[in-house]
Amino acid sequence: MFAVAALLYNWWLLEFLLPTGLDPRHSYVSELYAADQPFRWLFGGLESFCAVLVVTGSLLALRAVPGRWARLGWLAMVGQGMSSLADVLLPMACAPSAEPGCEAVHPWHTATSAFAHFFLFASMVLLSRAASRDRRRLPLIRRWGTRVLALALPAAVLTVGPLLGHPGWHGVPQRTHLTLVGVWFVLLSAELARAARRSGRTLLAPTRGTVRRH
């Protein structure tokens, strides 16, 4: 699920193929599904489907990777998915980068976006902590998790300009951030696949032993 989510989370690449009227360098990705935008149903639908995949995959992962820190990390991912879904349900009313008089701060949408970022970074910290405590599990996250966090966090911070009255070029770091989130989802997908293979070997081992005894 997270492999598909990694692709869907970067649905913004479609803006290069569609006449959105927005400049990717100077616009938020969420402007693409603002309430008055022509492709809002397409982009909002893709974002919603991605959020559902993240929530479902994270709930299933609660059993796949044991440990308190890991469980907290997956619960944070559930929060990230739910916040992303709320982001679509409470969209911007208009696109501030293209419409004079449109405010960059839409209180409910800004709040859901802030929660999505909080839960995302919390998941990175918690799952990286889980990986460091048990070196047999989550080796990819142990190696790459903090590196992705170190790049994604400043990229996210660089997007707040319009919220502080200083718009311009915030689209570049935001799209960089979204690409890094896609990398994070790929890491999660790979770790879950590895956990599933390990679980399969554990289940098969007693069967093999039984065959030998007979």
Coordinates of C-alpha atoms in Angstrom, one line a residue:
M1 CA 0.0 0.0 0.0
F2 CA 2.8 2.4 0.8
A3 CA 4.4 1.8 -2.5
V4 CA 1.3 3.0 -4.3
A5 CA 0.9 5.8 -1.8
A6 CA 4.4 7.0 -2.6
L7 CA 3.3 7.4 -6.2
L8 CA 0.0 9.0 -5.4
Y9 CA 1.5 11.4 -2.9
N10 CA 3.3 13.0 -5.8
W11 CA 0.2 13.4 -8.0
W12 CA 1.2 17.1 -8.3
L13 CA 3.4 16.0 -11.2
L14 CA 0.2 16.0 -13.3
E15 CA 0.2 19.8 -13.1
F16 CA 2.8 19.8 -15.8
L17 CA 0.4 18.0 -18.1
L18 CA -2.8 19.9 -17.3
P19 CA -3.7 23.6 -17.8
T20 CA -4.0 24.4 -14.1
G21 CA -3.1 28.1 -14.5
L22 CA -0.8 27.9 -11.5
D23 CA 2.9 28.4 -11.4
P24 CA 4.5 25.4 -9.6
R25 CA 7.4 27.6 -8.4
H26 CA 5.2 30.0 -6.5
S27 CA 2.0 28.0 -5.5
Y28 CA 1.1 25.5 -2.9
V29 CA 0.2 22.1 -4.1
S30 CA -3.1 22.3 -2.2
E31 CA -4.1 25.2 -4.4
L32 CA -4.7 22.6 -7.1
Y33 CA -7.7 21.3 -5.2
A34 CA -8.9 24.7 -3.9
A35 CA -12.6 25.0 -4.0
D36 CA -12.7 27.2 -7.1
Q37 CA -10.1 25.3 -9.2
P38 CA -11.0 23.4 -12.4
F39 CA -9.2 20.2 -11.5
R40 CA -10.1 20.1 -7.8
W41 CA -12.0 16.8 -8.0
L42 CA -9.1 15.0 -9.8
F43 CA -6.4 16.3 -7.4
G44 CA -8.6 16.1 -4.3
G45 CA -9.6 12.6 -5.2
L46 CA -6.0 11.4 -5.7
E47 CA -5.0 13.0 -2.3
S48 CA -8.0 11.3 -0.6
F49 CA -7.2 7.9 -2.1
C50 CA -3.5 8.3 -1.0
A51 CA -4.7 9.2 2.6
V52 CA -6.9 6.1 2.8
L53 CA -4.0 3.9 1.7
V54 CA -1.7 5.5 4.3
V55 CA -4.3 5.0 7.1
T56 CA -5.1 1.4 6.1
G57 CA -1.5 0.4 5.6
S58 CA -0.5 1.9 9.0
L59 CA -3.3 0.1 10.8
L60 CA -2.2 -3.2 9.3
A61 CA 1.4 -2.4 10.2
L62 CA 0.6 -2.2 13.9
R63 CA 0.8 -6.0 14.0
A64 CA 3.6 -6.4 11.5
V65 CA 6.3 -4.6 13.4
P66 CA 6.2 -5.1 17.2
G67 CA 7.5 -2.7 19.9
R68 CA 6.1 0.3 21.7
W69 CA 8.0 2.9 19.6
A70 CA 7.1 1.2 16.4
R71 CA 3.4 1.2 17.3
L72 CA 3.5 4.9 18.2
G73 CA 5.2 5.5 14.9
W74 CA 2.5 3.7 12.9
L75 CA -0.2 5.5 14.9
A76 CA 1.4 8.8 14.0
M77 CA 1.2 7.7 10.3
V78 CA -2.5 7.1 10.9
G79 CA -2.8 10.6 12.1
Q80 CA -0.9 11.8 9.0
G81 CA -3.3 10.1 6.7
M82 CA -6.4 11.4 8.6
S83 CA -5.0 14.9 8.5
S84 CA -4.3 14.7 4.8
L85 CA -7.9 13.5 4.3
A86 CA -9.2 16.5 6.4
D87 CA -7.0 18.7 4.2
V88 CA -9.1 17.8 1.2
L89 CA -12.4 18.0 3.0
L90 CA -11.5 21.5 4.3
P91 CA -9.8 23.0 1.2
M92 CA -8.6 26.5 0.5
A93 CA -11.4 28.6 -0.9
C94 CA -9.2 30.0 -3.6
A95 CA -5.7 29.9 -5.0
P96 CA -3.7 32.8 -3.3
S97 CA -0.8 32.6 -5.8
A98 CA -3.1 33.3 -8.8
E99 CA -6.0 35.3 -7.3
P100 CA -5.5 38.9 -6.0
G101 CA -7.2 39.3 -2.6
C102 CA -7.1 35.6 -1.8
E103 CA -5.6 35.1 1.6
A104 CA -2.9 32.4 2.0
V105 CA -4.2 31.6 5.5
H106 CA -7.4 29.6 5.4
P107 CA -7.7 28.7 9.1
W108 CA -9.1 25.2 9.0
H109 CA -7.0 24.1 6.0
T110 CA -3.9 25.6 7.6
A111 CA -4.6 23.7 10.8
T112 CA -5.1 20.3 9.0
S113 CA -1.9 20.9 7.0
A114 CA 0.0 21.6 10.3
F115 CA -1.4 18.4 11.8
A116 CA -0.3 16.4 8.7
H117 CA 3.2 17.8 9.0
F118 CA 3.3 17.1 12.8
F119 CA 2.2 13.5 12.5
L120 CA 4.6 12.9 9.5
F121 CA 7.7 14.1 11.4
A122 CA 6.5 12.3 14.6
S123 CA 6.4 9.1 12.6
M124 CA 9.9 9.6 11.3
V125 CA 11.2 10.3 14.8
L126 CA 9.3 7.4 16.4
L127 CA 10.1 4.8 13.8
S128 CA 13.7 5.8 13.6
R129 CA 13.8 5.4 17.4
A130 CA 12.3 2.0 17.1
A131 CA 14.9 1.0 14.5
S132 CA 17.7 2.2 16.7
R133 CA 16.5 0.2 19.7
D134 CA 16.2 -3.1 17.9
R135 CA 18.9 -3.3 15.2
R136 CA 17.4 -6.5 13.8
R137 CA 14.2 -4.7 12.7
L138 CA 13.7 -1.8 10.4
P139 CA 17.3 -1.7 9.0
L140 CA 16.4 0.6 6.1
I141 CA 14.7 3.1 8.4
R142 CA 17.7 2.9 10.8
R143 CA 20.0 3.8 8.0
W144 CA 17.9 6.3 6.0
G145 CA 15.1 7.5 8.3
T146 CA 16.9 10.3 10.1
R147 CA 18.5 11.4 6.8
V148 CA 15.1 11.8 5.1
L149 CA 13.9 13.7 8.2
A150 CA 17.0 16.0 8.1
L151 CA 16.1 17.0 4.5
A152 CA 12.3 17.0 4.7
L153 CA 12.0 19.2 7.9
P154 CA 13.9 22.2 6.5
A155 CA 12.1 21.8 3.2
A156 CA 8.8 22.1 5.0
V157 CA 9.9 25.1 7.0
L158 CA 10.8 26.9 3.8
T159 CA 7.2 26.7 2.6
V160 CA 5.8 29.0 5.3
G161 CA 6.6 32.3 3.6
P162 CA 3.1 33.1 2.3
L163 CA 1.7 32.4 5.7
L164 CA 4.0 35.1 7.1
G165 CA 3.2 37.6 4.3
H166 CA 6.3 36.7 2.2
P167 CA 5.1 34.7 -0.8
G168 CA 7.3 33.5 -3.7
W169 CA 9.3 30.4 -4.5
H170 CA 7.7 28.4 -1.8
G171 CA 6.4 25.9 -4.4
V172 CA 10.0 24.6 -5.0
P173 CA 10.7 23.5 -1.4
Q174 CA 7.2 22.2 -0.9
R175 CA 7.5 19.9 -4.0
T176 CA 10.9 18.8 -2.8
H177 CA 9.3 18.0 0.6
L178 CA 6.6 16.0 -1.1
T179 CA 9.2 14.0 -3.0
L180 CA 11.0 13.2 0.2
V181 CA 7.7 12.1 1.8
G182 CA 7.4 9.7 -1.2
V183 CA 10.9 8.4 -0.3
W184 CA 9.7 7.8 3.3
F185 CA 6.7 5.9 2.1
V186 CA 9.0 3.7 -0.1
L187 CA 11.1 3.0 3.0
L188 CA 7.9 2.0 4.9
S189 CA 6.8 -0.2 2.1
A190 CA 10.2 -2.0 1.9
E191 CA 10.3 -2.6 5.7
L192 CA 6.8 -4.0 5.7
A193 CA 7.6 -6.3 2.9
R194 CA 10.7 -7.5 4.7
A195 CA 8.6 -8.0 7.9
A196 CA 6.1 -10.1 5.9
R197 CA 8.8 -12.3 4.5
R198 CA 10.3 -12.8 7.9
S199 CA 6.9 -13.7 9.4
G200 CA 6.3 -16.2 6.6
R201 CA 9.6 -17.9 7.3
T202 CA 8.7 -18.1 11.0
L203 CA 5.4 -19.7 10.2
L204 CA 6.9 -22.2 7.9
A205 CA 9.7 -23.3 10.2
P206 CA 7.6 -25.5 12.5
T207 CA 6.0 -27.1 9.5
R208 CA 9.4 -28.2 8.1
G209 CA 10.3 -29.5 11.5
T210 CA 7.2 -31.6 11.6
V211 CA 7.8 -33.1 8.2
R212 CA 11.3 -34.2 9.2
R213 CA 9.9 -35.9 12.4
H214 CA 7.5 -38.0 10.3

